[in-house]
Coordinates of C-alpha atoms and ligand atoms in Angstrom, one line a residue:
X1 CA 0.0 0.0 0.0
X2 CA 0.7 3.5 -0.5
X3 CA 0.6 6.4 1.8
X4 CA -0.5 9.3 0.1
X5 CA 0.3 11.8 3.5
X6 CA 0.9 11.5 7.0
X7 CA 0.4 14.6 9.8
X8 CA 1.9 14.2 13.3
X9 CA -0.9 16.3 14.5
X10 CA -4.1 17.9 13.7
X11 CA -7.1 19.2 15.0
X12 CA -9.1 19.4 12.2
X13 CA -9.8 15.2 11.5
X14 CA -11.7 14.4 14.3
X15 CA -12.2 15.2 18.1
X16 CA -8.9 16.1 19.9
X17 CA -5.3 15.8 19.0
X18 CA -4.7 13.1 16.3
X19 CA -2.3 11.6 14.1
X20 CA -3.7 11.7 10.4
X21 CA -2.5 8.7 8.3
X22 CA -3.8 9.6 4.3
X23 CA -3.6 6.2 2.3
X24 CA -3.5 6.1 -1.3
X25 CA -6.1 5.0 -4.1
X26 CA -9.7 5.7 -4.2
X27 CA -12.2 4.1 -6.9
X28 CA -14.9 6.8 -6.0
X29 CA -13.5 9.6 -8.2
X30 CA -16.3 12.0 -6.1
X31 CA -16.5 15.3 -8.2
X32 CA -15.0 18.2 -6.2
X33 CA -13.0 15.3 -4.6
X34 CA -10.3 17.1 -2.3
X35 CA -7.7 14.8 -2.8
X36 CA -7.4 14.2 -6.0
X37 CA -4.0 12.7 -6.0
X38 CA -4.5 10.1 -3.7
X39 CA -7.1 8.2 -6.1
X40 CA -4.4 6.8 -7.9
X41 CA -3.1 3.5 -6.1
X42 CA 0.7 4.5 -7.3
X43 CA 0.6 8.4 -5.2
X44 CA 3.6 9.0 -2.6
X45 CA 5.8 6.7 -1.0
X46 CA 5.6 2.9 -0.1
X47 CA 3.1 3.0 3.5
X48 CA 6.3 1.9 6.6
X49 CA 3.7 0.8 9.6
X50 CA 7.0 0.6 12.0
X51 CA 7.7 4.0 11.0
X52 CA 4.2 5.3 11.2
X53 CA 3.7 3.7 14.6
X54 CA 7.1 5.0 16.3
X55 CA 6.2 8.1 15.2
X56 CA 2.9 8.2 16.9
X57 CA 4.5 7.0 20.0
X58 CA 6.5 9.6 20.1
X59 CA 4.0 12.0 20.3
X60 CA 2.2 12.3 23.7
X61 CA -0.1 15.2 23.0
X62 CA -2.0 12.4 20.7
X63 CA -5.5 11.0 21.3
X64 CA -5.9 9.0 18.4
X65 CA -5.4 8.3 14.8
X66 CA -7.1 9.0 12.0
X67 CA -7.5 6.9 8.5
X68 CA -8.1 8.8 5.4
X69 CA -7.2 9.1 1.9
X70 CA -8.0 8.3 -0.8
X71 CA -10.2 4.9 0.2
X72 CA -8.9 3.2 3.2
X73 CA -11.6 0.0 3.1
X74 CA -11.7 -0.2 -0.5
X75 CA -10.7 -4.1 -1.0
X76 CA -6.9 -3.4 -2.6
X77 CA -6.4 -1.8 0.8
X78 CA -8.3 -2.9 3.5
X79 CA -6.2 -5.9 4.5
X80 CA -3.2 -3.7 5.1
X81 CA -5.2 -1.3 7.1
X82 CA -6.4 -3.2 9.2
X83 CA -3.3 -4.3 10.2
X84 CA -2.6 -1.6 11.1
X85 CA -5.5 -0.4 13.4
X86 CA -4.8 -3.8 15.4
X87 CA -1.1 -2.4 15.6
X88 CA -2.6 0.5 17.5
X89 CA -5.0 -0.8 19.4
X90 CA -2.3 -3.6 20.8
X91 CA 0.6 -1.1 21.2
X92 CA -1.3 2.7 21.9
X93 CA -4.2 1.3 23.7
X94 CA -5.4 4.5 25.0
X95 CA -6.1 5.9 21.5
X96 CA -9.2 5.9 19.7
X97 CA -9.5 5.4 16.1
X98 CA -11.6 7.3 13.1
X99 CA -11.5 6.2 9.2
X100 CA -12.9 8.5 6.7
X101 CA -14.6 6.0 3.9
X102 CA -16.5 6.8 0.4
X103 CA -18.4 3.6 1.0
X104 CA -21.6 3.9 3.1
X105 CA -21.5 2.1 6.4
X106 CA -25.0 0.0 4.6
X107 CA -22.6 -0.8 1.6
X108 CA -19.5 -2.1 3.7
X109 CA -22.0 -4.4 5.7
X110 CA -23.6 -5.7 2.5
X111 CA -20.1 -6.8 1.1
X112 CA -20.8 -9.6 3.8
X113 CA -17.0 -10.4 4.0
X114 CA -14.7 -11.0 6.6
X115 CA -11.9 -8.9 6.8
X116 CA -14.5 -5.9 6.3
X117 CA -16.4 -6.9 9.2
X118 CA -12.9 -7.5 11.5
X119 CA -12.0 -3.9 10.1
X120 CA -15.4 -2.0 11.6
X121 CA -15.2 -3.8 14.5
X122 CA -11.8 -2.4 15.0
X123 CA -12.9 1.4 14.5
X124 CA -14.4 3.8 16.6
X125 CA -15.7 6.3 14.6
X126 CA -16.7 5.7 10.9
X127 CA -17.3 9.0 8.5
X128 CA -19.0 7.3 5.8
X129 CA -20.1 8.4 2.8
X130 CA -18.7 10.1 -0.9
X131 CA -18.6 13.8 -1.5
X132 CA -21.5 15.3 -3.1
X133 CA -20.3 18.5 -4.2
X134 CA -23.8 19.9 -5.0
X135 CA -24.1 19.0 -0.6
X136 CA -20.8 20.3 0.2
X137 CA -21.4 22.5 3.8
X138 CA -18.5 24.3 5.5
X139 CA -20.7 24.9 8.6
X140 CA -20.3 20.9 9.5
X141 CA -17.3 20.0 11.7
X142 CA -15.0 17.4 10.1
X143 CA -17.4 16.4 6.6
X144 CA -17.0 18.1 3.6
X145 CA -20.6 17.2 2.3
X146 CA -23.9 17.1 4.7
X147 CA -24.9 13.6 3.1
X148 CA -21.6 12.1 5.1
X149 CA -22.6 11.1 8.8
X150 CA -20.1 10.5 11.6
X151 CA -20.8 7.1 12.8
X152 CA -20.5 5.9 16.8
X153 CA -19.7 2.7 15.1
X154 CA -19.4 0.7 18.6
X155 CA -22.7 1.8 19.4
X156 CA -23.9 1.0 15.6
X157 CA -22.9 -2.6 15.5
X158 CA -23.8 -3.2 19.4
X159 CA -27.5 -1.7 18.6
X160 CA -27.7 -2.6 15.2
X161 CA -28.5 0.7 13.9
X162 CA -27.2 3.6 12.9
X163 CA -25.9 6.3 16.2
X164 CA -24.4 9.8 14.7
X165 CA -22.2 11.1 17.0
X166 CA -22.9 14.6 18.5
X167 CA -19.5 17.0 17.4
Ligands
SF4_201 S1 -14.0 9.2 -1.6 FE1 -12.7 10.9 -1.0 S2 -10.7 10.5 -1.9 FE2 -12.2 9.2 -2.9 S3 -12.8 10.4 -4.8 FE3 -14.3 10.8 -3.1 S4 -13.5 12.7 -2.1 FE4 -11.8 11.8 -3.3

């Protein structure tokens, strides 16, 4: 896998102080899309998880880590991902984790497959959903279009519906 970006810090991909990990390749080709360059599966330099993780460790102002991209959870790079997020959860236990998807969460449940299902269950926070340009909304924290919802995805799969979380 590829990694199209990586910021030590931000404040401006979910709630708090967090790492921002940008993978490459995205099939969605949204128009508008913001990150154009990380649709193709070749963008920026080979993905190093021991480097990525070390890095984060470093860091103690960090609450968590955020997966974006391009399409984290699309099938060329959800294995690697996930491999990832269970690298976190084992070695930086006290951080949460968000992943930015095109996919809806309905469509990634529908793919009925494994490593999909491991993956969700592994995140906390799912934002879900492509970029409608004709819905993008500056007003709403951390989407770029009103149609994308920030999932409680703990809640979600625990209740077996859909629970927004209030930012
Ligand atoms: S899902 Fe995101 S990265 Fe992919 S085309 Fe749409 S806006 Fe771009």
């Amino acid at each position: 896998m590829k990694m199209a970006g990586f910021y030590d810090e931000s404040m401006s991909n979910g709630i708090g102080w967090r790492a921002v990990l940008f993978v490459s390749g995205c099939p969605h080709n949204c128009l508008g899309c913001h990150n154009k360059v990380a649709q193709d599966f070749n963008y920026g330099e080979e993905f190093d998880e021991n480097k990525i993780i070390e890095r984060m460790k470093e860091n103690s102002i960090l609450k968590g880590v955020t997966i974006s991209g391009g399409e984290p959870l699309c099938p060329e790079n959800i294995s690697e991902v996930n491999h990832f997020i269970e690298r976190v959860r084992k070695e930086l236990p006290k951080f949460n984790v968000w992943c930015y998807t095109g996919y809806t969460f309905e469509e990634l449940k529908n793919r009925e497959d494994e490593i999909t299902n491991i993956t969700l269950n592994n995140i906390d926070v799912l934002v879900d959903g492509r970029f409608i340009e004709a819905r993008k909304n500056p007003e709403i924290k951390f989407r770029g279009s009103d149609n994308q919802r920030i999932i409680d995805l703990k809640k979600t799969l625990k209740e077996n519906k859909i629970v927004e979380l209030e930012v």
